[in-house]
mmCIF file of C-alpha atoms in Angstrom:
data_model
loop_
_atom_site.group_PDB
_atom_site.id
_atom_site.type_symbol
_atom_site.label_atom_id
_atom_site.label_comp_id
_atom_site.label_asym_id
_atom_site.label_seq_id
_atom_site.Cartn_x
_atom_site.Cartn_y
_atom_site.Cartn_z
ATOM 1 C CA MET A 1 -30.475 141.460 138.360
ATOM 2 C CA GLU A 2 -30.235 145.010 140.744
ATOM 3 C CA PHE A 3 -27.035 146.755 141.766
ATOM 4 C CA ILE A 4 -27.764 149.158 145.069
ATOM 5 C CA ALA A 5 -25.107 151.874 145.172
ATOM 6 C CA GLU A 6 -24.447 153.754 148.497
ATOM 7 C CA GLU A 7 -24.507 157.456 148.689
ATOM 8 C CA GLY A 8 -20.908 158.852 147.814
ATOM 9 C CA GLY A 9 -19.900 155.690 146.408
ATOM 10 C CA GLY A 10 -19.289 156.524 142.701
ATOM 11 C CA ASP A 11 -16.493 153.733 142.507
ATOM 12 C CA LYS A 12 -18.498 151.119 143.866
ATOM 13 C CA THR A 13 -21.488 152.073 141.342
ATOM 14 C CA MET A 14 -19.158 152.140 138.348
ATOM 15 C CA LYS A 15 -17.395 148.723 139.368
ATOM 16 C CA SER A 16 -21.001 147.299 139.752
ATOM 17 C CA VAL A 17 -21.924 148.404 136.265
ATOM 18 C CA VAL A 18 -18.924 147.056 134.738
ATOM 19 C CA HIS A 19 -19.479 143.508 136.687
ATOM 20 C CA GLN A 20 -22.662 143.384 135.343
ATOM 21 C CA LYS A 21 -22.124 144.071 132.281
ATOM 22 C CA ASN A 22 -19.677 141.262 131.967
ATOM 23 C CA ILE A 23 -21.642 138.920 133.438
ATOM 24 C CA LEU A 24 -24.455 139.849 130.545
ATOM 25 C CA SER A 25 -21.921 139.116 128.219
ATOM 26 C CA SER A 26 -20.744 136.009 129.789
ATOM 27 C CA VAL A 27 -24.514 134.781 129.679
ATOM 28 C CA MET A 28 -24.966 135.893 126.378
ATOM 29 C CA THR A 29 -21.730 133.932 125.131
ATOM 30 C CA LYS A 30 -23.055 131.435 126.540
ATOM 31 C CA MET A 31 -26.460 131.016 124.697
ATOM 32 C CA LYS A 32 -25.177 131.759 121.639
ATOM 33 C CA LYS A 33 -22.793 128.423 122.151
ATOM 34 C CA ASN A 34 -25.848 126.541 122.885
ATOM 35 C CA ARG A 35 -27.508 127.428 120.231
ATOM 36 C CA GLU A 36 -24.979 126.638 117.840
ATOM 37 C CA ASN A 37 -24.731 123.346 119.733
ATOM 38 C CA LYS A 38 -28.277 122.642 119.236
ATOM 39 C CA GLU A 39 -28.152 123.367 115.409
ATOM 40 C CA GLU A 40 -24.919 121.207 115.059
ATOM 41 C CA THR A 41 -26.965 118.515 117.185
ATOM 42 C CA VAL A 42 -29.877 118.809 114.567
ATOM 43 C CA PHE A 43 -27.781 118.979 111.686
ATOM 44 C CA ARG A 44 -25.827 115.889 112.998
ATOM 45 C CA LYS A 45 -29.062 114.093 113.018
ATOM 46 C CA ILE A 46 -30.880 114.383 109.428
ATOM 47 C CA ASP A 47 -34.070 112.835 109.304
ATOM 48 C CA LEU A 48 -35.819 112.498 105.909
ATOM 49 C CA SER A 49 -37.974 109.458 106.549
ATOM 50 C CA GLY A 50 -41.359 109.310 104.899
ATOM 51 C CA MET A 51 -40.793 112.070 102.450
ATOM 52 C CA SER A 52 -41.898 110.149 99.384
ATOM 53 C CA LEU A 53 -38.473 110.497 98.108
ATOM 54 C CA ASN A 54 -37.668 108.715 94.756
ATOM 55 C CA SER A 55 -34.048 109.902 94.393
ATOM 56 C CA LEU A 56 -31.273 111.803 96.303
ATOM 57 C CA SER A 57 -29.775 114.966 94.881
ATOM 58 C CA ASN A 58 -26.349 115.689 95.859
ATOM 59 C CA PRO A 59 -26.220 118.292 98.790
ATOM 60 C CA SER A 60 -23.851 120.874 99.149
ATOM 61 C CA LEU A 61 -23.558 120.485 102.997
ATOM 62 C CA ASN A 62 -20.640 119.200 105.058
ATOM 63 C CA LEU A 63 -21.957 115.261 105.132
ATOM 64 C CA SER A 64 -18.309 114.723 107.038
ATOM 65 C CA LEU A 65 -20.454 116.311 109.884
ATOM 66 C CA ILE A 66 -23.543 113.743 109.805
ATOM 67 C CA THR A 67 -23.766 110.773 112.659
ATOM 68 C CA LYS A 68 -27.525 109.594 111.897
ATOM 69 C CA LEU A 69 -29.163 109.474 108.630
ATOM 70 C CA ASP A 70 -32.425 108.132 108.348
ATOM 71 C CA LEU A 71 -33.976 107.993 105.065
ATOM 72 C CA SER A 72 -36.483 105.003 106.158
ATOM 73 C CA ASN A 73 -39.897 105.059 104.405
ATOM 74 C CA ASN A 74 -39.369 106.399 101.239
ATOM 75 C CA ASN A 75 -39.314 105.531 97.504
ATOM 76 C CA LEU A 76 -35.821 105.117 96.640
ATOM 77 C CA LYS A 77 -34.309 102.701 94.390
ATOM 78 C CA THR A 78 -30.942 103.532 94.583
ATOM 79 C CA ILE A 79 -28.242 105.446 96.787
ATOM 80 C CA PRO A 80 -25.628 107.311 95.260
ATOM 81 C CA GLU A 81 -22.125 106.057 95.672
ATOM 82 C CA SER A 82 -20.672 109.813 96.137
ATOM 83 C CA LEU A 83 -23.437 110.124 99.002
ATOM 84 C CA THR A 84 -22.023 107.469 101.299
ATOM 85 C CA ALA A 85 -18.669 107.686 100.215
ATOM 86 C CA ARG A 86 -18.447 111.155 102.163
ATOM 87 C CA LEU A 87 -20.547 109.940 105.021
ATOM 88 C CA LEU A 88 -17.100 109.389 107.059
ATOM 89 C CA ASN A 89 -18.281 109.838 110.459
ATOM 90 C CA LEU A 90 -21.828 108.319 110.222
ATOM 91 C CA LEU A 91 -22.399 106.110 113.049
ATOM 92 C CA GLU A 92 -26.249 105.170 111.969
ATOM 93 C CA LEU A 93 -27.410 104.584 108.992
ATOM 94 C CA ASP A 94 -31.629 103.709 108.277
ATOM 95 C CA VAL A 95 -32.789 103.108 104.702
ATOM 96 C CA HIS A 96 -35.571 100.682 105.716
ATOM 97 C CA SER A 97 -38.898 100.489 103.454
ATOM 98 C CA ASN A 98 -37.360 101.334 100.439
ATOM 99 C CA GLN A 99 -36.946 99.882 97.149
ATOM 100 C CA LEU A 100 -33.480 99.443 97.394
ATOM 101 C CA THR A 101 -32.098 96.639 94.961
ATOM 102 C CA SER A 102 -28.441 96.907 95.649
ATOM 103 C CA LEU A 103 -26.530 98.937 98.086
ATOM 104 C CA PRO A 104 -23.275 100.923 97.102
ATOM 105 C CA ASN A 105 -20.055 99.470 97.222
ATOM 106 C CA SER A 106 -18.913 102.704 98.796
ATOM 107 C CA ILE A 107 -20.833 101.568 102.127
ATOM 108 C CA GLY A 108 -17.312 100.256 102.811
ATOM 109 C CA CYS A 109 -16.172 104.039 103.706
ATOM 110 C CA LEU A 110 -17.771 103.832 106.396
ATOM 111 C CA SER A 111 -15.193 102.771 108.729
ATOM 112 C CA LYS A 112 -17.378 104.206 111.933
ATOM 113 C CA LEU A 113 -21.046 102.882 111.452
ATOM 114 C CA GLN A 114 -22.125 101.280 114.065
ATOM 115 C CA VAL A 115 -26.056 100.561 113.130
ATOM 116 C CA LEU A 116 -27.180 99.675 109.786
ATOM 117 C CA ASN A 117 -30.908 99.118 108.743
ATOM 118 C CA VAL A 118 -31.502 97.825 105.287
ATOM 119 C CA SER A 119 -34.487 95.551 106.160
ATOM 120 C CA ALA A 120 -38.047 95.796 104.572
ATOM 121 C CA ASN A 121 -36.002 96.338 100.525
ATOM 122 C CA LEU A 122 -35.319 94.223 97.707
ATOM 123 C CA LEU A 123 -31.862 93.264 98.092
ATOM 124 C CA LYS A 124 -30.848 89.950 96.781
ATOM 125 C CA ILE A 125 -27.118 90.391 98.177
ATOM 126 C CA LEU A 126 -25.341 92.625 100.451
ATOM 127 C CA PRO A 127 -22.102 94.019 98.727
ATOM 128 C CA LYS A 128 -19.028 92.598 100.332
ATOM 129 C CA SER A 129 -17.377 96.022 101.177
ATOM 130 C CA VAL A 130 -20.020 95.450 104.117
ATOM 131 C CA ASP A 131 -17.028 93.636 105.573
ATOM 132 C CA ASP A 132 -15.323 97.029 105.677
ATOM 133 C CA CYS A 133 -17.540 98.461 108.148
ATOM 134 C CA LYS A 134 -15.325 97.088 111.363
ATOM 135 C CA CYS A 135 -17.337 98.810 114.116
ATOM 136 C CA LEU A 136 -20.923 97.466 112.669
ATOM 137 C CA GLU A 137 -22.745 96.390 115.960
ATOM 138 C CA GLU A 138 -25.888 95.951 114.507
ATOM 139 C CA LEU A 139 -26.817 94.798 111.116
ATOM 140 C CA ASN A 140 -30.277 94.367 110.293
ATOM 141 C CA ALA A 141 -31.411 92.804 106.692
ATOM 142 C CA ASN A 142 -34.742 91.478 107.432
ATOM 143 C CA PHE A 143 -37.578 90.931 104.729
ATOM 144 C CA ASN A 144 -35.558 91.031 101.531
ATOM 145 C CA ARG A 145 -34.777 88.506 98.929
ATOM 146 C CA LEU A 146 -31.599 87.581 100.115
ATOM 147 C CA GLU A 147 -30.146 83.978 98.831
ATOM 148 C CA THR A 148 -26.395 84.303 100.141
ATOM 149 C CA ILE A 149 -24.139 86.586 102.373
ATOM 150 C CA SER A 150 -20.284 87.331 102.532
ATOM 151 C CA LYS A 151 -18.531 83.686 103.204
ATOM 152 C CA THR A 152 -16.150 86.426 105.078
ATOM 153 C CA MET A 153 -18.659 88.553 106.634
ATOM 154 C CA GLY A 154 -17.739 86.575 110.303
ATOM 155 C CA TYR A 155 -14.236 87.282 110.238
ATOM 156 C CA GLU A 156 -14.846 90.843 109.554
ATOM 157 C CA LEU A 157 -17.052 92.243 111.612
ATOM 158 C CA SER A 158 -15.890 91.544 114.603
ATOM 159 C CA ASN A 159 -17.793 93.623 116.862
ATOM 160 C CA LEU A 160 -21.196 92.822 115.427
ATOM 161 C CA GLN A 161 -23.551 92.292 118.621
ATOM 162 C CA LYS A 162 -27.069 92.331 116.707
ATOM 163 C CA LEU A 163 -27.290 89.831 113.157
ATOM 164 C CA SER A 164 -30.895 90.304 112.072
ATOM 165 C CA LEU A 165 -31.697 88.034 108.836
ATOM 166 C CA ASN A 166 -35.078 86.916 109.241
ATOM 167 C CA SER A 167 -37.556 86.692 106.098
ATOM 168 C CA ASN A 168 -34.854 85.827 103.532
ATOM 169 C CA LYS A 169 -34.143 83.026 101.348
ATOM 170 C CA LEU A 170 -31.018 81.586 102.593
ATOM 171 C CA SER A 171 -30.305 78.217 102.474
ATOM 172 C CA PHE A 172 -26.941 78.582 104.184
ATOM 173 C CA LEU A 173 -25.265 80.492 107.044
ATOM 174 C CA PRO A 174 -21.211 80.921 106.390
ATOM 175 C CA GLN A 175 -19.167 79.154 108.680
ATOM 176 C CA SER A 176 -17.576 82.448 109.524
ATOM 177 C CA ILE A 177 -20.534 83.596 111.578
ATOM 178 C CA SER A 178 -18.919 81.188 114.214
ATOM 179 C CA HIS A 179 -16.219 83.766 114.771
ATOM 180 C CA ILE A 180 -18.116 86.920 115.921
ATOM 181 C CA THR A 181 -18.096 85.582 119.416
ATOM 182 C CA THR A 182 -19.431 89.050 120.399
ATOM 183 C CA LEU A 183 -22.720 88.253 118.895
ATOM 184 C CA ARG A 184 -25.694 88.345 121.137
ATOM 185 C CA ILE A 185 -28.430 88.130 119.084
ATOM 186 C CA LEU A 186 -28.839 86.035 115.985
ATOM 187 C CA ASP A 187 -32.247 86.071 114.175
ATOM 188 C CA VAL A 188 -32.680 83.884 110.723
ATOM 189 C CA HIS A 189 -36.022 83.013 111.071
ATOM 190 C CA LEU A 190 -38.333 82.377 108.103
ATOM 191 C CA ASN A 191 -35.854 81.308 105.638
ATOM 192 C CA ALA A 192 -34.687 78.196 103.811
ATOM 193 C CA LEU A 193 -32.063 76.793 106.171
ATOM 194 C CA GLN A 194 -30.910 73.341 105.945
ATOM 195 C CA SER A 195 -28.464 73.742 108.500
ATOM 196 C CA LEU A 196 -26.761 75.642 110.954
ATOM 197 C CA PRO A 197 -23.019 76.576 110.380
ATOM 198 C CA GLU A 198 -20.109 74.571 112.167
ATOM 199 C CA GLY A 199 -18.505 75.948 115.593
ATOM 200 C CA LEU A 200 -21.393 77.592 117.243
ATOM 201 C CA GLU A 201 -19.473 76.328 120.615
ATOM 202 C CA SER A 202 -17.318 79.519 119.892
ATOM 203 C CA LEU A 203 -20.690 82.301 120.057
ATOM 204 C CA ILE A 204 -20.026 82.410 123.803
ATOM 205 C CA HIS A 205 -21.965 85.074 124.605
ATOM 206 C CA LEU A 206 -25.004 84.276 122.428
ATOM 207 C CA LYS A 207 -28.536 84.837 124.462
ATOM 208 C CA ILE A 208 -31.148 84.917 121.792
ATOM 209 C CA LEU A 209 -30.822 82.523 118.637
ATOM 210 C CA ASN A 210 -34.281 82.222 116.409
ATOM 211 C CA ILE A 211 -34.236 79.340 114.063
ATOM 212 C CA SER A 212 -37.994 79.096 113.580
ATOM 213 C CA GLN A 213 -39.738 78.479 110.331
ATOM 214 C CA ASN A 214 -37.563 76.969 108.232
ATOM 215 C CA PHE A 215 -40.604 74.360 108.295
ATOM 216 C CA HIS A 216 -39.222 70.954 105.957
ATOM 217 C CA ARG A 217 -35.685 72.016 105.107
ATOM 218 C CA LEU A 218 -34.105 72.263 108.628
ATOM 219 C CA CYS A 219 -34.075 68.260 109.890
ATOM 220 C CA SER A 220 -31.937 68.789 112.937
ATOM 221 C CA ILE A 221 -29.944 70.835 115.167
ATOM 222 C CA PRO A 222 -26.181 70.105 115.922
ATOM 223 C CA PRO A 223 -25.337 69.080 119.277
ATOM 224 C CA SER A 224 -22.548 71.940 119.572
ATOM 225 C CA ILE A 225 -25.729 74.266 120.661
ATOM 226 C CA GLY A 226 -25.347 72.815 123.999
ATOM 227 C CA LEU A 227 -22.415 74.846 124.607
ATOM 228 C CA LEU A 228 -24.069 78.251 124.301
ATOM 229 C CA MET A 229 -23.990 78.654 128.014
ATOM 230 C CA SER A 230 -25.306 81.781 127.633
ATOM 231 C CA LEU A 231 -28.495 81.155 125.712
ATOM 232 C CA THR A 232 -31.256 82.343 127.386
ATOM 233 C CA GLU A 233 -33.628 82.329 124.374
ATOM 234 C CA LEU A 234 -33.935 79.014 121.922
ATOM 235 C CA ASP A 235 -36.775 79.667 118.981
ATOM 236 C CA ILE A 236 -36.868 76.530 116.761
ATOM 237 C CA SER A 237 -40.259 76.138 116.300
ATOM 238 C CA TYR A 238 -42.232 74.991 112.611
ATOM 239 C CA ASN A 239 -39.279 72.932 111.067
ATOM 240 C CA SER A 240 -38.864 69.207 110.713
ATOM 241 C CA ILE A 241 -36.663 68.375 113.641
ATOM 242 C CA SER A 242 -37.383 65.325 115.334
ATOM 243 C CA ILE A 243 -35.266 64.689 117.569
ATOM 244 C CA LEU A 244 -33.334 66.884 120.292
ATOM 245 C CA PRO A 245 -29.711 66.739 120.633
ATOM 246 C CA ASN A 246 -28.664 65.590 124.533
ATOM 247 C CA SER A 247 -26.376 68.966 124.502
ATOM 248 C CA LEU A 248 -29.446 70.853 124.688
ATOM 249 C CA GLY A 249 -29.957 69.830 128.525
ATOM 250 C CA CYS A 250 -26.941 71.554 129.323
ATOM 251 C CA LEU A 251 -28.576 74.750 128.777
ATOM 252 C CA GLY A 252 -28.821 76.231 132.037
ATOM 253 C CA LYS A 253 -29.599 79.820 131.851
ATOM 254 C CA LEU A 254 -32.358 78.869 128.893
ATOM 255 C CA LYS A 255 -35.559 80.174 129.889
ATOM 256 C CA ILE A 256 -37.673 80.712 127.198
ATOM 257 C CA PHE A 257 -38.195 77.421 124.525
ATOM 258 C CA HIS A 258 -40.380 77.017 121.834
ATOM 259 C CA ALA A 259 -40.367 73.638 119.917
ATOM 260 C CA GLN A 260 -43.866 73.930 118.420
ATOM 261 C CA GLY A 261 -44.565 73.042 115.004
ATOM 262 C CA ASN A 262 -41.987 70.177 114.838
ATOM 263 C CA PRO A 263 -42.518 66.321 114.537
ATOM 264 C CA LEU A 264 -40.504 65.919 117.818
ATOM 265 C CA VAL A 265 -40.555 62.267 119.479
ATOM 266 C CA SER A 266 -37.774 62.321 121.459
ATOM 267 C CA PRO A 267 -38.580 64.040 123.714
ATOM 268 C CA PRO A 268 -42.073 63.869 122.919
ATOM 269 C CA MET A 269 -44.100 66.936 122.471
ATOM 270 C CA GLU A 270 -45.927 66.607 125.852
ATOM 271 C CA ILE A 271 -42.711 66.922 127.754
ATOM 272 C CA VAL A 272 -41.735 70.420 125.765
ATOM 273 C CA GLU A 273 -44.786 71.527 126.456
ATOM 274 C CA GLU A 274 -44.968 71.022 129.906
ATOM 275 C CA SER A 275 -41.692 73.217 130.727
ATOM 276 C CA ILE A 276 -37.585 73.960 129.824
ATOM 277 C CA GLU A 277 -37.233 72.187 133.331
ATOM 278 C CA ALA A 278 -39.389 69.008 132.269
ATOM 279 C CA VAL A 279 -36.936 69.216 128.786
ATOM 280 C CA ARG A 280 -33.996 69.470 130.506
ATOM 281 C CA SER A 281 -34.128 66.581 133.376
ATOM 282 C CA TYR A 282 -35.633 64.349 129.783
ATOM 283 C CA LEU A 283 -32.039 64.813 128.131
ATOM 284 C CA ASN A 284 -30.175 64.474 130.757
ATOM 285 C CA ALA A 285 -31.684 61.356 132.049
ATOM 286 C CA ARG A 286 -31.208 60.178 128.280
ATOM 287 C CA MET A 287 -27.910 61.649 128.220
ATOM 288 C CA ILE A 288 -26.704 58.994 131.062
ATOM 289 C CA GLY A 289 -28.566 56.461 129.663
ATOM 290 C CA GLU A 290 -31.179 56.093 132.669
ATOM 291 C CA GLU A 291 -35.333 55.933 132.448
ATOM 292 C CA HIS A 292 -35.386 56.900 128.545
ATOM 293 C CA GLU A 293 -33.037 55.024 126.777
ATOM 294 C CA PRO A 294 -31.283 51.675 127.007
ATOM 295 C CA ARG A 295 -27.435 51.405 127.565
ATOM 296 C CA ASN A 296 -26.780 50.257 124.263
ATOM 297 C CA LYS A 297 -27.880 53.366 122.696
ATOM 298 C CA GLN A 298 -26.635 55.705 125.170
ATOM 299 C CA SER A 299 -25.720 58.853 123.454
ATOM 300 C CA TRP A 300 -21.811 59.405 122.487
ATOM 301 C CA PHE A 301 -22.120 62.641 124.037
ATOM 302 C CA GLY A 302 -24.068 61.580 127.105
ATOM 303 C CA SER A 303 -20.714 59.199 127.866
ATOM 304 C CA LEU A 304 -18.312 62.124 127.777
ATOM 305 C CA ILE A 305 -20.515 65.041 129.712
ATOM 306 C CA ARG A 306 -22.864 64.557 132.395
ATOM 307 C CA CYS A 307 -24.865 67.803 133.604
ATOM 308 C CA ASN A 308 -26.613 68.928 136.577
ATOM 309 C CA SER A 309 -29.795 70.427 135.146
ATOM 310 C CA GLN A 310 -29.889 73.007 137.567
ATOM 311 C CA SER A 311 -26.721 74.669 137.593
ATOM 312 C CA ASP A 312 -25.478 77.330 134.956
ATOM 313 C CA VAL A 313 -21.801 76.507 135.290
ATOM 314 C CA MET A 314 -20.188 74.048 132.293
ATOM 315 C CA PRO A 315 -20.937 70.568 132.649
ATOM 316 C CA LYS A 316 -19.224 68.009 135.261
ATOM 317 C CA MET A 317 -17.127 65.509 133.146
ATOM 318 C CA THR A 318 -17.235 61.849 133.799
ATOM 319 C CA THR A 319 -14.958 59.271 133.033
ATOM 320 C CA LEU A 320 -16.065 56.604 130.315
ATOM 321 C CA SER A 321 -17.238 53.589 131.890
ATOM 322 C CA ARG A 322 -16.544 50.116 131.055
ATOM 323 C CA ASN A 323 -20.186 49.438 129.696
ATOM 324 C CA SER A 324 -20.459 52.715 127.600
ATOM 325 C CA SER A 325 -20.529 52.412 123.799
ATOM 326 C CA ILE A 326 -20.139 55.566 121.427
ATOM 327 C CA ASP A 327 -22.573 56.294 118.911
ATOM 328 C CA GLU A 328 -21.364 54.679 115.740
ATOM 329 C CA LYS A 329 -22.445 58.009 114.081
ATOM 330 C CA ALA A 330 -20.902 59.897 116.109
ATOM 331 C CA SER A 331 -18.161 61.891 113.609
ATOM 332 C CA PRO A 332 -14.715 62.418 114.668
ATOM 333 C CA ARG A 333 -14.647 66.464 114.772
ATOM 334 C CA TYR A 334 -17.800 66.212 117.238
ATOM 335 C CA MET A 335 -15.575 63.938 119.223
ATOM 336 C CA SER A 336 -12.838 66.574 119.343
ATOM 337 C CA ILE A 337 -15.263 69.391 120.185
ATOM 338 C CA PHE A 338 -16.550 67.861 123.383
ATOM 339 C CA SER A 339 -13.913 66.512 124.700
ATOM 340 C CA PRO A 340 -12.675 67.357 128.125
ATOM 341 C CA LEU A 341 -9.781 69.620 127.373
ATOM 342 C CA ARG A 342 -11.755 71.625 124.893
ATOM 343 C CA ILE A 343 -14.759 72.112 126.854
ATOM 344 C CA LEU A 344 -12.681 73.306 130.375
ATOM 345 C CA SER A 345 -9.878 74.807 128.772
ATOM 346 C CA PRO A 346 -9.718 78.726 130.029
ATOM 347 C CA GLY A 347 -10.475 79.760 126.021
ATOM 348 C CA ARG A 348 -13.332 78.466 126.214
ATOM 349 C CA THR A 349 -14.678 79.311 129.308
ATOM 350 C CA PRO A 350 -17.908 81.202 129.353
ATOM 351 C CA LYS A 351 -18.089 84.644 130.764
#
């Protein structure tokens, strides 16, 4: 920066020098703040991944400033209770690919935690205190040995958007899962699931559902799956499902559908392999008792609902015809689920 003083302009020269010093001081102060902010950012995001750590010492630094902690790809068998209890502002915790057999109960102190990745460990159970992480948006517990998860998880984790529990030993999912209305991705493939929880119709924002590779244990999917109106991807491959519910034809937004590896007879596999539109057409026709099924075997669900297979809106309702019959095996509970009043009520309208 140059300042040119005119002859005889001593006052102007002094003013220029003072002005120059003020500008330099301002620039130095700004640079110092930027450096401090950068150091603070580095400090807030601690990456200790892939360092072959066997244990964690008790650090002297202020853990309450850390917002992201990556301890993945180490040899950790435990995480100290005192460590997680002090990470009060932590937003993301990644401990995947370690040797953890349990998580500290103090993980419930992480009230601001948004992302928790505990995949590829040796966990048989998640502590009940995980329910206290009210801000949790993503939970990844893939590739563990989980046999059960908290029955109240769905009641507490009301902000959860992605739940990944694939490659475990789960036989059932708690009914409370249906209360996580914010859920967008549910991945429970490669488990030992025997059924899906009741109340799936509440997951109005669910876009991706993967229940594949539960093999001979999963033999059917509930009719309520037809009310997941936001669903764009469904994978039911490699199970023991022989009949798809008619309600599946109502999923107008469904673009990706995998069903290979099932002993499907209705619809036949050749229709499934043709396209998702062919599946919808088959199920919709069966739903109203046309072409593919005799009238006396018309589905109870089809007697209540007739879907427009090319529409993304809620199914159009039809009245019961005099000659229509309701499946004797239809449970009273599902009859209420698919009643016109419930389906078309404001609280059930998909967004």
